[in-house]
Amino acid sequence: MLIAQLSDPHVRPEGVLYQDVVDSNAMFARAIAHLNELDPRPDLVLLSGDLVDKGEAAEYAQLRKLLAGLAMPALVIPGNHDDRDAFRRAFGDHAYLPLSGPMHDVTVPGLHHGDIDEEAMRWLDGALSAEPRRPTILMMHQPPFDCGVPYLDAYHCRNGKRLAKVVARHPAVERIVCGHVHRFMQLRFGGTVLCTAPSTTTAIALRLRPDAKPASHIEPPACLLHHWRPEVGLVTHLSPIGSFPGPYAFA
């Protein structure tokens, strides 16, 4: 099984630039075209939050218009830039999303950081216990660790130890996948592997000094491809989006 992950497209109303700098809609359209052109095509696409930038109805309308071009099914979660009510309305046809009540995501409505509460961990423990041998990917928006970039760590997902404790009891969790940080990162977490996907639009600057000032760059966007083969396990690839020189002879 091949599972693609796109993250943080920050879709804007038609004709509006993201941060008055880049056309995030066009960049997301290119990401979708990239997935459609892969051989083999992914079986499924994960969208790990911040699907739009302001949580506006016009943004979600544009998002659904863009997603109509995706050739494979998608699973979606909200991020801190999404509005939960507008998100639910936009994806009312996605039966796995609850129409009301907890969404069991980590985003704190109205704030930029995430949090992991005990109720959500009880739900997760029960869901994982229902199929203890099934290879599983967990998707969340804010990553539950400090990455060393100070202006990102201020908005990480809090109480990550709660999640690590639950995940450690379920060895079938092959990967935890996140967005939010607009960069690719990976580490061991709760006895499994956690990785973050880059954004399909701007990249947040990699600055590791504790007094570093926040910034973003326009870097080549990318997606992640999580390739499951029972005889090997889950291999995660970083797939740049765009046209690059090559191919050349392999030596």
PDB file of N, CA, C and O in Angstrom, residues 174-203:
ATOM      1  N   GLU A 174       2.918   1.850  13.306  1.00  0.00           N
ATOM      2  CA  GLU A 174       4.117   1.908  12.468  1.00  0.00           C
ATOM      3  C   GLU A 174       4.683   3.314  12.333  1.00  0.00           C
ATOM      4  O   GLU A 174       5.881   3.495  12.136  1.00  0.00           O
ATOM      5  N   ARG A 175       3.802   4.306  12.406  1.00  0.00           N
ATOM      6  CA  ARG A 175       4.266   5.669  12.196  1.00  0.00           C
ATOM      7  C   ARG A 175       3.272   6.654  12.814  1.00  0.00           C
ATOM      8  O   ARG A 175       2.066   6.403  12.824  1.00  0.00           O
ATOM      9  N   ILE A 176       3.791   7.759  13.334  1.00  0.00           N
ATOM     10  CA  ILE A 176       2.983   8.914  13.684  1.00  0.00           C
ATOM     11  C   ILE A 176       3.364  10.007  12.699  1.00  0.00           C
ATOM     12  O   ILE A 176       4.546  10.340  12.557  1.00  0.00           O
ATOM     13  N   VAL A 177       2.383  10.565  11.990  1.00  0.00           N
ATOM     14  CA  VAL A 177       2.675  11.571  10.973  1.00  0.00           C
ATOM     15  C   VAL A 177       2.020  12.893  11.372  1.00  0.00           C
ATOM     16  O   VAL A 177       0.883  12.926  11.834  1.00  0.00           O
ATOM     17  N   CYS A 178       2.749  13.970  11.210  1.00  0.00           N
ATOM     18  CA  CYS A 178       2.305  15.297  11.633  1.00  0.00           C
ATOM     19  C   CYS A 178       2.535  16.296  10.513  1.00  0.00           C
ATOM     20  O   CYS A 178       3.180  16.012   9.502  1.00  0.00           O
ATOM     21  N   GLY A 179       2.018  17.505  10.728  1.00  0.00           N
ATOM     22  CA  GLY A 179       2.277  18.636   9.842  1.00  0.00           C
ATOM     23  C   GLY A 179       2.780  19.803  10.680  1.00  0.00           C
ATOM     24  O   GLY A 179       3.650  19.661  11.521  1.00  0.00           O
ATOM     25  N   HIS A 180       2.218  20.993  10.433  1.00  0.00           N
ATOM     26  CA  HIS A 180       2.360  22.169  11.285  1.00  0.00           C
ATOM     27  C   HIS A 180       3.694  22.895  11.155  1.00  0.00           C
ATOM     28  O   HIS A 180       3.722  24.131  11.115  1.00  0.00           O
ATOM     29  N   VAL A 181       4.801  22.179  11.129  1.00  0.00           N
ATOM     30  CA  VAL A 181       6.112  22.825  11.207  1.00  0.00           C
ATOM     31  C   VAL A 181       6.677  23.226   9.841  1.00  0.00           C
ATOM     32  O   VAL A 181       7.750  23.827   9.767  1.00  0.00           O
ATOM     33  N   HIS A 182       5.981  22.860   8.765  1.00  0.00           N
ATOM     34  CA  HIS A 182       6.422  23.232   7.412  1.00  0.00           C
ATOM     35  C   HIS A 182       7.842  22.759   7.118  1.00  0.00           C
ATOM     36  O   HIS A 182       8.569  23.401   6.349  1.00  0.00           O
ATOM     37  N   ARG A 183       8.224  21.638   7.712  1.00  0.00           N
ATOM     38  CA  ARG A 183       9.537  21.058   7.467  1.00  0.00           C
ATOM     39  C   ARG A 183       9.451  19.544   7.669  1.00  0.00           C
ATOM     40  O   ARG A 183       8.565  19.062   8.385  1.00  0.00           O
ATOM     41  N   PHE A 184      10.395  18.814   7.056  1.00  0.00           N
ATOM     42  CA  PHE A 184      10.511  17.385   7.315  1.00  0.00           C
ATOM     43  C   PHE A 184      11.413  17.163   8.522  1.00  0.00           C
ATOM     44  O   PHE A 184      12.517  17.687   8.596  1.00  0.00           O
ATOM     45  N   MET A 185      10.911  16.411   9.491  1.00  0.00           N
ATOM     46  CA  MET A 185      11.681  16.026  10.672  1.00  0.00           C
ATOM     47  C   MET A 185      11.292  14.591  11.026  1.00  0.00           C
ATOM     48  O   MET A 185      10.204  14.123  10.663  1.00  0.00           O
ATOM     49  N   GLN A 186      12.156  13.907  11.738  1.00  0.00           N
ATOM     50  CA  GLN A 186      11.804  12.576  12.224  1.00  0.00           C
ATOM     51  C   GLN A 186      12.571  12.268  13.504  1.00  0.00           C
ATOM     52  O   GLN A 186      13.662  12.799  13.728  1.00  0.00           O
ATOM     53  N   LEU A 187      11.957  11.428  14.333  1.00  0.00           N
ATOM     54  CA  LEU A 187      12.603  10.959  15.559  1.00  0.00           C
ATOM     55  C   LEU A 187      11.868   9.741  16.071  1.00  0.00           C
ATOM     56  O   LEU A 187      10.753   9.434  15.632  1.00  0.00           O
ATOM     57  N   ARG A 188      12.498   9.035  17.002  1.00  0.00           N
ATOM     58  CA  ARG A 188      11.820   7.937  17.699  1.00  0.00           C
ATOM     59  C   ARG A 188      10.923   8.538  18.770  1.00  0.00           C
ATOM     60  O   ARG A 188      11.298   9.476  19.464  1.00  0.00           O
ATOM     61  N   PHE A 189       9.715   7.942  18.894  1.00  0.00           N
ATOM     62  CA  PHE A 189       8.738   8.489  19.835  1.00  0.00           C
ATOM     63  C   PHE A 189       7.811   7.363  20.257  1.00  0.00           C
ATOM     64  O   PHE A 189       7.196   6.699  19.416  1.00  0.00           O
ATOM     65  N   GLY A 190       7.748   7.102  21.554  1.00  0.00           N
ATOM     66  CA  GLY A 190       6.841   6.088  22.055  1.00  0.00           C
ATOM     67  C   GLY A 190       7.099   4.706  21.497  1.00  0.00           C
ATOM     68  O   GLY A 190       6.171   3.904  21.358  1.00  0.00           O
ATOM     69  N   GLY A 191       8.349   4.416  21.140  1.00  0.00           N
ATOM     70  CA  GLY A 191       8.695   3.106  20.598  1.00  0.00           C
ATOM     71  C   GLY A 191       8.440   2.950  19.116  1.00  0.00           C
ATOM     72  O   GLY A 191       8.640   1.861  18.567  1.00  0.00           O
ATOM     73  N   THR A 192       8.015   4.017  18.441  1.00  0.00           N
ATOM     74  CA  THR A 192       7.814   3.960  16.996  1.00  0.00           C
ATOM     75  C   THR A 192       8.562   5.129  16.360  1.00  0.00           C
ATOM     76  O   THR A 192       9.425   5.741  16.986  1.00  0.00           O
ATOM     77  N   VAL A 193       8.234   5.439  15.110  1.00  0.00           N
ATOM     78  CA  VAL A 193       8.871   6.537  14.386  1.00  0.00           C
ATOM     79  C   VAL A 193       7.838   7.630  14.157  1.00  0.00           C
ATOM     80  O   VAL A 193       6.706   7.349  13.744  1.00  0.00           O
ATOM     81  N   LEU A 194       8.224   8.859  14.442  1.00  0.00           N
ATOM     82  CA  LEU A 194       7.373  10.019  14.187  1.00  0.00           C
ATOM     83  C   LEU A 194       8.047  10.875  13.130  1.00  0.00           C
ATOM     84  O   LEU A 194       9.257  11.096  13.173  1.00  0.00           O
ATOM     85  N   CYS A 195       7.254  11.358  12.162  1.00  0.00           N
ATOM     86  CA  CYS A 195       7.818  12.250  11.160  1.00  0.00           C
ATOM     87  C   CYS A 195       6.832  13.366  10.853  1.00  0.00           C
ATOM     88  O   CYS A 195       5.620  13.227  11.048  1.00  0.00           O
ATOM     89  N   THR A 196       7.373  14.488  10.400  1.00  0.00           N
ATOM     90  CA  THR A 196       6.557  15.631  10.011  1.00  0.00           C
ATOM     91  C   THR A 196       6.713  15.859   8.515  1.00  0.00           C
ATOM     92  O   THR A 196       7.787  15.648   7.945  1.00  0.00           O
ATOM     93  N   ALA A 197       5.631  16.318   7.899  1.00  0.00           N
ATOM     94  CA  ALA A 197       5.652  16.574   6.461  1.00  0.00           C
ATOM     95  C   ALA A 197       5.929  18.046   6.195  1.00  0.00           C
ATOM     96  O   ALA A 197       5.466  18.917   6.930  1.00  0.00           O
ATOM     97  N   PRO A 198       6.656  18.346   5.129  1.00  0.00           N
ATOM     98  CA  PRO A 198       6.812  19.746   4.733  1.00  0.00           C
ATOM     99  C   PRO A 198       5.490  20.291   4.210  1.00  0.00           C
ATOM    100  O   PRO A 198       4.561  19.544   3.897  1.00  0.00           O
ATOM    101  N   SER A 199       5.400  21.600   4.123  1.00  0.00           N
ATOM    102  CA  SER A 199       4.223  22.246   3.548  1.00  0.00           C
ATOM    103  C   SER A 199       4.304  22.201   2.024  1.00  0.00           C
ATOM    104  O   SER A 199       5.393  22.139   1.446  1.00  0.00           O
ATOM    105  N   THR A 200       3.133  22.261   1.389  1.00  0.00           N
ATOM    106  CA  THR A 200       3.126  22.407  -0.071  1.00  0.00           C
ATOM    107  C   THR A 200       3.340  23.857  -0.491  1.00  0.00           C
ATOM    108  O   THR A 200       3.434  24.148  -1.675  1.00  0.00           O
ATOM    109  N   THR A 201       3.422  24.759   0.481  1.00  0.00           N
ATOM    110  CA  THR A 201       3.701  26.167   0.184  1.00  0.00           C
ATOM    111  C   THR A 201       5.029  26.559   0.831  1.00  0.00           C
ATOM    112  O   THR A 201       6.030  25.891   0.617  1.00  0.00           O
ATOM    113  N   THR A 202       5.113  27.584   1.645  1.00  0.00           N
ATOM    114  CA  THR A 202       6.395  28.051   2.164  1.00  0.00           C
ATOM    115  C   THR A 202       6.974  27.104   3.220  1.00  0.00           C
ATOM    116  O   THR A 202       6.252  26.346   3.861  1.00  0.00           O
ATOM    117  N   ALA A 203       8.291  27.193   3.392  1.00  0.00           N
ATOM    118  CA  ALA A 203       9.002  26.441   4.424  1.00  0.00           C
ATOM    119  C   ALA A 203       9.367  27.376   5.569  1.00  0.00           C
ATOM    120  O   ALA A 203       9.857  28.489   5.333  1.00  0.00           O
TER     121      ALA A 203
END
